[in-house]
Amino acid sequence: MTNPALEVRDLSVAYSSQGRLLPVLEDISFSVAPGEALAVVGESGCGKSTLAASILGVLPGNASILKGAITIGGLDTTRAGFEAMRAIRGTRIAMVSQEAGGALNPSMRIGRQVMEAVVAARKVGRAEAEAAALDLLTRVALQNPAAVMRRYPHQLSGGQQQRVLIAMALAGNPSVLVLDEPTTGLDATVEAEVIDLIAHLRREYAAAIVFISHNLPLVSRVCERIAILYAGRLIEIGATAAVTAKPAHPYSAALLSCLPSPQHHKILNPVAPILGEVPPPDNRPAGCIYAPRCPLRTDNCTAKQPELLAVGEDHSSRCLYPDRVDAAEAQNPIASQVPAIADEHVLEVEHLVKRYGDLTVCDDISLTIRRGETFGLVGESGSGKSTLARCIAGLITPESGVIRLNGRPLAGQTRQRELGEIRALQMVFQSPEATLNPSFSIRQTLGRAIKKLSRRGQEKSEVGTLAKDVRFPEGLLDRRPRQLSGGQKQRVAIARAFAGKPELVLCDEPVSALDTSVQAGILYLLTRLQVEDRVSYLFISHDLGVVRYLADRVGVMYLGQLVETGPTHQIFAGPRHPYTDALLKASEREIGGSPRKGASIDQVEPSASACRFAARCPHATTRCTTEAPPWRIGEDGHQIRCHLDLETLRSVA
Ligand code: SF4
Ligand code: SF4
């Protein structure tokens, strides 16, 4: 057997806080062979980032390694000094972090940043570094790498920035590459491209990869082994096929089943959130750490911590009852029947146009949403989805077009709208942090929302009711936003939107920044509130799986235009617009083959007399570049904007 490129043995790490040592990682052991990819999966608070920082030797000052060893190419990095670590960082080990934008220097051109990484790793001169930087940017499949060299980070998309970071990490040809949530927050198409690229580079560079993520189904597409981390302990490890086909720990099974799939139904067979929270380091239970959340626990589970024992070849679990684990934990239905959607429009948008300078961000958008309906809006970043929602919310004013709520035209700006209209039309954003006042307690925030949107004098009793409605723990009402988890903050944001009993809630990527387990809880909550209150949603997401699960109808936007709209089941069954088809395939595709090129950095507004998707469409003809495509009308209001007829579109999907 070849020597591992990375070996972590009995690693325990603690943080000191207020005179106490809080254990964050306990007895972690695994190894990764050259060219092998190991996924490390778990929710926020499980110790994934601490593990990455330990491997990189960049733990914060209040952290200490209590015991264990991390060996990279024969060097125990837990005992190596500062200089020794500096010498191997970038050459033997490198990292790609989640926030590509934050990791790049905003005031330095990309070329110089990549060249600096090359010089640091290879100790070469300027000319050689420049050639190497160009070569690296080419290898990460960036279109027009010479032009990318001249750009600043803000002139690149998130996916392009992530490719640049990967290029910099590869500058020293490292034997170990740590990827810390490298695709979180990226569009499905870009995510698929980055995952493809990682799979390709792995073969080319033969680096050992540690891929840290909260998304188990995603990493199982690219890694051959998986390690599941829970509350600082390794609770299952094994070959991907074994762990995903027959998980041997209830936590792994829960992580696998909390992402929506076509087998789920949002009301009759909803995705199962993992109830409860990861216990903090200062309050970890005795015995099995998963026991408080585990549906299989018995009295034996709390008596003693289970050991990590083999359950098969290259497959171990820290559960007393691995044979009882069911991969598909069923969730109670939200209602016994699916409520009918009224044939009454809550929202009508007609011919809405919004421009920023010369760029038309929303181009002649028309759509309707019925009472009790969820309308899913999908498309890549820059497609105009959020701009459309902000126009509807009155946060920005469109150049032209009409927005009607319950048949009455709405004023362009929120402050010109009546209180009843504001109450009826609310918005939930991707980052609740940005909209929750950090100096207010949650009780104050909800009280103010009720005061503004509801009857006066009711806030004391209603804050409790509102918190209960969104399953926000009453004991946390006096906390500030920074003391809450991401999922808890999003529950507060949803509670605030529901303070005035809204009729339509605009949800702009409300689950994109959340762990998959927390996401399942928010999707469940939104559906339950809809069933109870007959509220309608405009649900914006780049995640087609989530939209397929939640939406009754879907609109697909591309470069400011709606290119397809119709009932969700029709769109997924086909025929589909070629762009929708590309989005769907990106979210479903298996990994392999050559990496696909990222989108061009030189995005120009297409001519009005052409199909906007022509430059990327595999079926484009000359006509597509000279003539705007017509709407093709299918069944049940399904419409596709394309020159191809429905039969042809069905055959090419
Ligand atoms: S040991 Fe018991 S509590 Fe822990 S995961 Fe297994 S069944 Fe659940
Ligand atoms: S009109 Fe032409 S370019 Fe546009 S989506 Fe249809 S086939 Fe593709």
Short mmCIF file of N, CA, C and O in Angstrom, two decimals, residues 325-427:
data_model
loop_
_atom_site.label_atom_id
_atom_site.label_comp_id
_atom_site.label_asym_id
_atom_site.label_seq_id
_atom_site.Cartn_x
_atom_site.Cartn_y
_atom_site.Cartn_z
N VAL A 325 -30.26 1.36 11.19
CA VAL A 325 -30.33 2.67 10.53
C VAL A 325 -31.08 2.55 9.21
O VAL A 325 -30.78 1.69 8.39
N ASP A 326 -32.07 3.41 9.04
CA ASP A 326 -32.87 3.41 7.82
C ASP A 326 -32.47 4.63 7.01
O ASP A 326 -32.51 5.76 7.51
N ALA A 327 -32.07 4.40 5.76
CA ALA A 327 -31.59 5.52 4.93
C ALA A 327 -32.67 6.55 4.68
O ALA A 327 -32.40 7.73 4.50
N ALA A 328 -33.92 6.14 4.63
CA ALA A 328 -34.99 7.10 4.31
C ALA A 328 -35.96 7.21 5.47
O ALA A 328 -36.94 6.49 5.56
N GLU A 329 -35.63 8.08 6.39
CA GLU A 329 -36.49 8.32 7.56
C GLU A 329 -37.74 9.06 7.08
O GLU A 329 -37.65 10.15 6.51
N ALA A 330 -38.93 8.47 7.28
CA ALA A 330 -40.14 9.13 6.78
C ALA A 330 -40.56 10.25 7.71
O ALA A 330 -40.38 10.17 8.92
N GLN A 331 -41.11 11.29 7.14
CA GLN A 331 -41.55 12.46 7.90
C GLN A 331 -43.07 12.52 7.85
O GLN A 331 -43.67 12.18 6.82
N ASN A 332 -43.70 12.93 8.94
CA ASN A 332 -45.15 13.03 8.93
C ASN A 332 -45.61 14.04 7.89
O ASN A 332 -44.97 15.08 7.71
N PRO A 333 -46.74 13.76 7.20
CA PRO A 333 -47.23 14.75 6.24
C PRO A 333 -47.63 16.04 6.95
O PRO A 333 -48.02 16.02 8.12
N ILE A 334 -47.55 17.17 6.22
CA ILE A 334 -47.96 18.45 6.80
C ILE A 334 -49.48 18.54 6.83
O ILE A 334 -50.08 19.12 7.72
N ALA A 335 -50.14 17.95 5.83
CA ALA A 335 -51.60 17.86 5.81
C ALA A 335 -51.95 16.56 5.10
O ALA A 335 -51.12 16.00 4.38
N SER A 336 -53.17 16.07 5.33
CA SER A 336 -53.52 14.78 4.71
C SER A 336 -53.89 14.95 3.24
O SER A 336 -53.89 14.00 2.48
N GLN A 337 -54.24 16.19 2.86
CA GLN A 337 -54.59 16.44 1.45
C GLN A 337 -53.86 17.69 0.97
O GLN A 337 -53.57 18.58 1.77
N VAL A 338 -53.65 17.75 -0.33
CA VAL A 338 -53.00 18.94 -0.90
C VAL A 338 -54.09 19.98 -1.16
O VAL A 338 -55.03 19.71 -1.92
N PRO A 339 -54.03 21.15 -0.50
CA PRO A 339 -55.09 22.15 -0.71
C PRO A 339 -55.11 22.64 -2.16
O PRO A 339 -54.05 22.77 -2.79
N ALA A 340 -56.31 22.89 -2.68
CA ALA A 340 -56.42 23.40 -4.06
C ALA A 340 -55.93 24.84 -4.10
O ALA A 340 -56.08 25.58 -3.12
N ILE A 341 -55.33 25.22 -5.21
CA ILE A 341 -54.87 26.61 -5.37
C ILE A 341 -55.99 27.41 -6.02
O ILE A 341 -56.53 27.00 -7.06
N ALA A 342 -56.38 28.52 -5.37
CA ALA A 342 -57.50 29.31 -5.88
C ALA A 342 -57.16 29.89 -7.25
O ALA A 342 -56.00 30.18 -7.54
N ASP A 343 -58.20 30.06 -8.07
CA ASP A 343 -57.96 30.61 -9.41
C ASP A 343 -58.05 32.13 -9.35
O ASP A 343 -58.79 32.75 -10.11
N GLU A 344 -57.34 32.72 -8.44
CA GLU A 344 -57.47 34.15 -8.17
C GLU A 344 -56.05 34.71 -8.05
O GLU A 344 -55.24 34.16 -7.30
N HIS A 345 -55.75 35.75 -8.80
CA HIS A 345 -54.38 36.26 -8.82
C HIS A 345 -54.11 37.19 -7.64
O HIS A 345 -54.80 38.18 -7.47
N VAL A 346 -53.08 36.85 -6.85
CA VAL A 346 -52.64 37.76 -5.80
C VAL A 346 -51.73 38.81 -6.42
O VAL A 346 -51.80 39.99 -6.14
N LEU A 347 -50.87 38.34 -7.33
CA LEU A 347 -49.90 39.25 -7.96
C LEU A 347 -49.99 39.15 -9.48
O LEU A 347 -50.09 38.05 -10.03
N GLU A 348 -49.96 40.31 -10.11
CA GLU A 348 -49.83 40.35 -11.58
C GLU A 348 -48.71 41.33 -11.91
O GLU A 348 -48.73 42.47 -11.43
N VAL A 349 -47.76 40.88 -12.69
CA VAL A 349 -46.69 41.76 -13.18
C VAL A 349 -46.84 41.81 -14.69
O VAL A 349 -46.93 40.77 -15.34
N GLU A 350 -46.90 43.03 -15.23
CA GLU A 350 -47.07 43.16 -16.68
C GLU A 350 -45.99 44.04 -17.28
O GLU A 350 -45.81 45.19 -16.86
N HIS A 351 -45.27 43.48 -18.22
CA HIS A 351 -44.29 44.21 -19.04
C HIS A 351 -43.32 45.04 -18.19
O HIS A 351 -43.05 46.20 -18.50
N LEU A 352 -42.82 44.46 -17.14
CA LEU A 352 -41.91 45.21 -16.25
C LEU A 352 -40.52 45.33 -16.89
O LEU A 352 -39.95 44.35 -17.37
N VAL A 353 -40.00 46.56 -16.88
CA VAL A 353 -38.65 46.82 -17.41
C VAL A 353 -37.85 47.55 -16.34
O VAL A 353 -38.32 48.52 -15.75
N LYS A 354 -36.64 47.04 -16.06
CA LYS A 354 -35.73 47.74 -15.14
C LYS A 354 -34.36 47.81 -15.79
O LYS A 354 -33.83 46.79 -16.27
N ARG A 355 -33.80 49.01 -15.84
CA ARG A 355 -32.47 49.18 -16.45
C ARG A 355 -31.50 49.75 -15.44
O ARG A 355 -31.88 50.54 -14.57
N TYR A 356 -30.24 49.35 -15.55
CA TYR A 356 -29.14 50.03 -14.87
C TYR A 356 -28.22 50.54 -15.97
O TYR A 356 -27.54 49.75 -16.62
N GLY A 357 -28.24 51.84 -16.20
CA GLY A 357 -27.45 52.39 -17.31
C GLY A 357 -27.93 51.78 -18.61
O GLY A 357 -29.13 51.78 -18.91
N ASP A 358 -26.97 51.22 -19.38
CA ASP A 358 -27.33 50.64 -20.68
C ASP A 358 -27.84 49.21 -20.55
O ASP A 358 -28.30 48.62 -21.52
N LEU A 359 -27.69 48.64 -19.35
CA LEU A 359 -28.01 47.23 -19.19
C LEU A 359 -29.47 47.04 -18.77
O LEU A 359 -29.91 47.61 -17.77
N THR A 360 -30.22 46.27 -19.55
CA THR A 360 -31.61 45.99 -19.19
C THR A 360 -31.61 44.74 -18.30
O THR A 360 -31.36 43.63 -18.77
N VAL A 361 -31.85 44.93 -17.02
CA VAL A 361 -31.74 43.83 -16.06
C VAL A 361 -33.02 43.00 -16.02
O VAL A 361 -32.99 41.80 -15.82
N CYS A 362 -34.16 43.67 -16.19
CA CYS A 362 -35.43 42.96 -16.34
C CYS A 362 -36.07 43.47 -17.62
O CYS A 362 -36.34 44.67 -17.74
N ASP A 363 -36.29 42.57 -18.56
CA ASP A 363 -36.71 43.00 -19.89
C ASP A 363 -38.11 42.48 -20.20
O ASP A 363 -38.29 41.31 -20.55
N ASP A 364 -39.11 43.34 -20.00
CA ASP A 364 -40.48 43.02 -20.39
C ASP A 364 -40.98 41.76 -19.68
O ASP A 364 -41.43 40.81 -20.32
N ILE A 365 -40.90 41.76 -18.35
CA ILE A 365 -41.30 40.58 -17.57
C ILE A 365 -42.79 40.64 -17.25
O ILE A 365 -43.28 41.64 -16.73
N SER A 366 -43.49 39.56 -17.56
CA SER A 366 -44.90 39.43 -17.17
C SER A 366 -45.08 38.09 -16.48
O SER A 366 -44.61 37.06 -16.97
N LEU A 367 -45.73 38.10 -15.32
CA LEU A 367 -46.05 36.84 -14.65
C LEU A 367 -47.20 37.06 -13.67
O LEU A 367 -47.52 38.20 -13.31
N THR A 368 -47.83 35.96 -13.27
CA THR A 368 -48.91 36.04 -12.28
C THR A 368 -48.66 34.99 -11.20
O THR A 368 -48.03 33.96 -11.46
N ILE A 369 -49.15 35.28 -9.99
CA ILE A 369 -49.09 34.30 -8.90
C ILE A 369 -50.48 34.20 -8.28
O ILE A 369 -51.10 35.23 -7.97
N ARG A 370 -50.97 32.96 -8.13
CA ARG A 370 -52.31 32.77 -7.58
C ARG A 370 -52.27 32.63 -6.06
O ARG A 370 -51.22 32.35 -5.49
N ARG A 371 -53.46 32.79 -5.44
CA ARG A 371 -53.52 32.68 -3.97
C ARG A 371 -53.17 31.25 -3.54
O ARG A 371 -53.70 30.29 -4.09
N GLY A 372 -52.24 31.15 -2.60
CA GLY A 372 -51.84 29.84 -2.09
C GLY A 372 -50.83 29.12 -2.98
O GLY A 372 -50.49 27.97 -2.73
N GLU A 373 -50.32 29.83 -3.99
CA GLU A 373 -49.39 29.20 -4.94
C GLU A 373 -47.94 29.60 -4.63
O GLU A 373 -47.68 30.70 -4.14
N THR A 374 -47.02 28.69 -4.93
CA THR A 374 -45.60 29.04 -4.89
C THR A 374 -45.09 29.12 -6.31
O THR A 374 -45.19 28.14 -7.07
N PHE A 375 -44.58 30.29 -6.67
CA PHE A 375 -44.01 30.48 -8.00
C PHE A 375 -42.49 30.49 -7.83
O PHE A 375 -41.94 31.36 -7.16
N GLY A 376 -41.81 29.50 -8.38
CA GLY A 376 -40.36 29.43 -8.26
C GLY A 376 -39.69 30.18 -9.40
O GLY A 376 -40.08 30.03 -10.56
N LEU A 377 -38.72 31.01 -9.06
CA LEU A 377 -38.00 31.77 -10.10
C LEU A 377 -36.55 31.31 -10.08
O LEU A 377 -35.88 31.43 -9.05
N VAL A 378 -36.09 30.75 -11.19
CA VAL A 378 -34.72 30.23 -11.23
C VAL A 378 -33.92 30.91 -12.33
O VAL A 378 -34.47 31.50 -13.26
N GLY A 379 -32.61 30.77 -12.22
CA GLY A 379 -31.70 31.38 -13.20
C GLY A 379 -30.38 31.62 -12.49
O GLY A 379 -30.32 31.64 -11.27
N GLU A 380 -29.32 31.80 -13.29
CA GLU A 380 -28.00 32.01 -12.69
C GLU A 380 -27.90 33.42 -12.10
O GLU A 380 -28.76 34.26 -12.36
N SER A 381 -26.82 33.66 -11.36
CA SER A 381 -26.56 35.01 -10.86
C SER A 381 -26.54 35.96 -12.05
O SER A 381 -26.01 35.62 -13.10
N GLY A 382 -27.12 37.14 -11.87
CA GLY A 382 -27.12 38.12 -12.95
C GLY A 382 -28.27 37.94 -13.92
O GLY A 382 -28.37 38.65 -14.91
N SER A 383 -29.19 36.99 -13.63
CA SER A 383 -30.30 36.79 -14.56
C SER A 383 -31.42 37.80 -14.33
O SER A 383 -32.32 37.93 -15.15
N GLY A 384 -31.38 38.51 -13.20
CA GLY A 384 -32.39 39.54 -12.94
C GLY A 384 -33.46 39.10 -11.95
O GLY A 384 -34.40 39.85 -11.68
N LYS A 385 -33.33 37.91 -11.36
CA LYS A 385 -34.36 37.39 -10.45
C LYS A 385 -34.54 38.31 -9.23
O LYS A 385 -35.66 38.69 -8.89
N SER A 386 -33.41 38.64 -8.59
CA SER A 386 -33.51 39.46 -7.37
C SER A 386 -33.98 40.87 -7.70
O SER A 386 -34.73 41.47 -6.94
N THR A 387 -33.55 41.39 -8.84
CA THR A 387 -33.99 42.74 -9.24
C THR A 387 -35.50 42.76 -9.41
O THR A 387 -36.18 43.69 -8.98
N LEU A 388 -36.03 41.71 -10.03
CA LEU A 388 -37.48 41.63 -10.21
C LEU A 388 -38.18 41.63 -8.85
O LEU A 388 -39.15 42.38 -8.63
N ALA A 389 -37.67 40.82 -7.91
CA ALA A 389 -38.30 40.75 -6.58
C ALA A 389 -38.23 42.11 -5.89
O ALA A 389 -39.18 42.54 -5.24
N ARG A 390 -37.11 42.80 -6.04
CA ARG A 390 -36.95 44.09 -5.37
C ARG A 390 -37.87 45.14 -5.99
O ARG A 390 -38.33 46.05 -5.30
N CYS A 391 -38.13 45.02 -7.29
CA CYS A 391 -39.11 45.92 -7.92
C CYS A 391 -40.50 45.66 -7.34
O CYS A 391 -41.24 46.59 -7.00
N ILE A 392 -40.85 44.38 -7.22
CA ILE A 392 -42.18 44.03 -6.70
C ILE A 392 -42.32 44.52 -5.25
O ILE A 392 -43.36 45.02 -4.84
N ALA A 393 -41.22 44.39 -4.48
CA ALA A 393 -41.26 44.81 -3.07
C ALA A 393 -41.25 46.32 -2.92
O ALA A 393 -41.47 46.84 -1.83
N GLY A 394 -40.95 47.05 -4.00
CA GLY A 394 -40.92 48.51 -3.92
C GLY A 394 -39.59 49.04 -3.40
O GLY A 394 -39.49 50.19 -2.99
N LEU A 395 -38.56 48.20 -3.40
CA LEU A 395 -37.25 48.65 -2.93
C LEU A 395 -36.51 49.40 -4.03
O LEU A 395 -35.65 50.24 -3.76
N ILE A 396 -36.81 49.07 -5.28
CA ILE A 396 -36.30 49.84 -6.42
C ILE A 396 -37.47 50.06 -7.38
O ILE A 396 -38.45 49.29 -7.36
N THR A 397 -37.36 51.09 -8.20
CA THR A 397 -38.49 51.43 -9.06
C THR A 397 -38.20 51.02 -10.50
O THR A 397 -37.16 51.39 -11.04
N PRO A 398 -39.11 50.28 -11.11
CA PRO A 398 -38.88 49.90 -12.51
C PRO A 398 -39.07 51.10 -13.44
O PRO A 398 -39.74 52.07 -13.09
N GLU A 399 -38.48 51.01 -14.63
CA GLU A 399 -38.63 52.08 -15.63
C GLU A 399 -40.07 52.10 -16.15
O GLU A 399 -40.65 53.14 -16.38
N SER A 400 -40.62 50.91 -16.37
CA SER A 400 -42.00 50.84 -16.85
C SER A 400 -42.60 49.50 -16.45
O SER A 400 -41.91 48.62 -15.96
N GLY A 401 -43.89 49.38 -16.67
CA GLY A 401 -44.58 48.14 -16.32
C GLY A 401 -45.56 48.36 -15.18
O GLY A 401 -45.54 49.41 -14.53
N VAL A 402 -46.41 47.37 -14.96
CA VAL A 402 -47.44 47.47 -13.92
C VAL A 402 -47.28 46.30 -12.96
O VAL A 402 -47.03 45.16 -13.38
N ILE A 403 -47.41 46.59 -11.65
CA ILE A 403 -47.42 45.53 -10.63
C ILE A 403 -48.75 45.67 -9.90
O ILE A 403 -49.04 46.74 -9.35
N ARG A 404 -49.57 44.62 -9.92
CA ARG A 404 -50.87 44.69 -9.23
C ARG A 404 -50.91 43.67 -8.11
O ARG A 404 -50.50 42.51 -8.28
N LEU A 405 -51.39 44.12 -6.94
CA LEU A 405 -51.60 43.22 -5.81
C LEU A 405 -53.10 43.13 -5.60
O LEU A 405 -53.76 44.16 -5.43
N ASN A 406 -53.64 41.94 -5.63
CA ASN A 406 -55.09 41.74 -5.52
C ASN A 406 -55.86 42.64 -6.49
O ASN A 406 -56.88 43.24 -6.14
N GLY A 407 -55.32 42.80 -7.68
CA GLY A 407 -56.01 43.55 -8.73
C GLY A 407 -55.76 45.04 -8.70
O GLY A 407 -56.15 45.75 -9.63
N ARG A 408 -55.09 45.57 -7.64
CA ARG A 408 -54.88 47.03 -7.55
C ARG A 408 -53.42 47.37 -7.85
O ARG A 408 -52.51 46.76 -7.27
N PRO A 409 -53.18 48.36 -8.73
CA PRO A 409 -51.79 48.71 -9.06
C PRO A 409 -51.04 49.21 -7.82
O PRO A 409 -51.59 49.95 -7.01
N LEU A 410 -49.78 48.77 -7.69
CA LEU A 410 -48.95 49.19 -6.57
C LEU A 410 -48.08 50.37 -6.98
O LEU A 410 -47.60 50.42 -8.12
N ALA A 411 -47.85 51.30 -6.04
CA ALA A 411 -46.91 52.39 -6.31
C ALA A 411 -45.51 51.81 -6.44
O ALA A 411 -45.22 50.73 -5.92
N GLY A 412 -44.63 52.56 -7.10
CA GLY A 412 -43.28 52.05 -7.38
C GLY A 412 -42.45 51.82 -6.13
O GLY A 412 -41.66 50.89 -6.06
N GLN A 413 -42.61 52.70 -5.11
CA GLN A 413 -41.75 52.59 -3.93
C GLN A 413 -42.56 52.25 -2.68
O GLN A 413 -43.70 52.68 -2.54
N THR A 414 -41.92 51.51 -1.77
CA THR A 414 -42.62 51.06 -0.56
C THR A 414 -43.24 52.24 0.18
O THR A 414 -44.37 52.15 0.66
N ARG A 415 -42.48 53.35 0.31
CA ARG A 415 -42.99 54.46 1.12
C ARG A 415 -44.23 55.12 0.52
O ARG A 415 -44.93 55.86 1.19
N GLN A 416 -44.49 54.85 -0.79
CA GLN A 416 -45.71 55.41 -1.39
C GLN A 416 -46.88 54.44 -1.26
O GLN A 416 -47.98 54.75 -1.68
N ARG A 417 -46.61 53.26 -0.70
CA ARG A 417 -47.67 52.25 -0.64
C ARG A 417 -48.45 52.35 0.67
O ARG A 417 -47.92 52.79 1.68
N GLU A 418 -49.71 51.87 0.65
CA GLU A 418 -50.54 51.90 1.85
C GLU A 418 -50.08 50.81 2.82
O GLU A 418 -49.52 49.79 2.39
N LEU A 419 -50.38 51.03 4.12
CA LEU A 419 -49.96 50.07 5.14
C LEU A 419 -50.51 48.67 4.85
O LEU A 419 -49.81 47.66 4.99
N GLY A 420 -51.75 48.62 4.39
CA GLY A 420 -52.37 47.32 4.09
C GLY A 420 -51.60 46.59 2.99
O GLY A 420 -51.46 45.36 3.03
N GLU A 421 -51.08 47.35 2.03
CA GLU A 421 -50.32 46.74 0.93
C GLU A 421 -48.97 46.25 1.43
O GLU A 421 -48.49 45.18 1.06
N ILE A 422 -48.35 47.06 2.31
CA ILE A 422 -47.04 46.67 2.87
C ILE A 422 -47.19 45.41 3.71
O ILE A 422 -46.39 44.48 3.63
N ARG A 423 -48.26 45.39 4.50
CA ARG A 423 -48.54 44.23 5.35
C ARG A 423 -48.74 42.97 4.50
O ARG A 423 -48.27 41.89 4.83
N ALA A 424 -49.44 43.15 3.39
CA ALA A 424 -49.79 41.99 2.55
C ALA A 424 -48.62 41.48 1.74
O ALA A 424 -48.61 40.32 1.30
N LEU A 425 -47.63 42.34 1.50
CA LEU A 425 -46.51 41.96 0.62
C LEU A 425 -45.20 42.09 1.38
O LEU A 425 -44.75 43.20 1.66
N GLN A 426 -44.61 41.00 1.76
CA GLN A 426 -43.39 41.00 2.57
C GLN A 426 -42.26 40.29 1.85
O GLN A 426 -42.49 39.56 0.87
N MET A 427 -41.04 40.49 2.34
CA MET A 427 -39.89 39.88 1.67
C MET A 427 -38.96 39.24 2.70
O MET A 427 -38.76 39.77 3.79
#
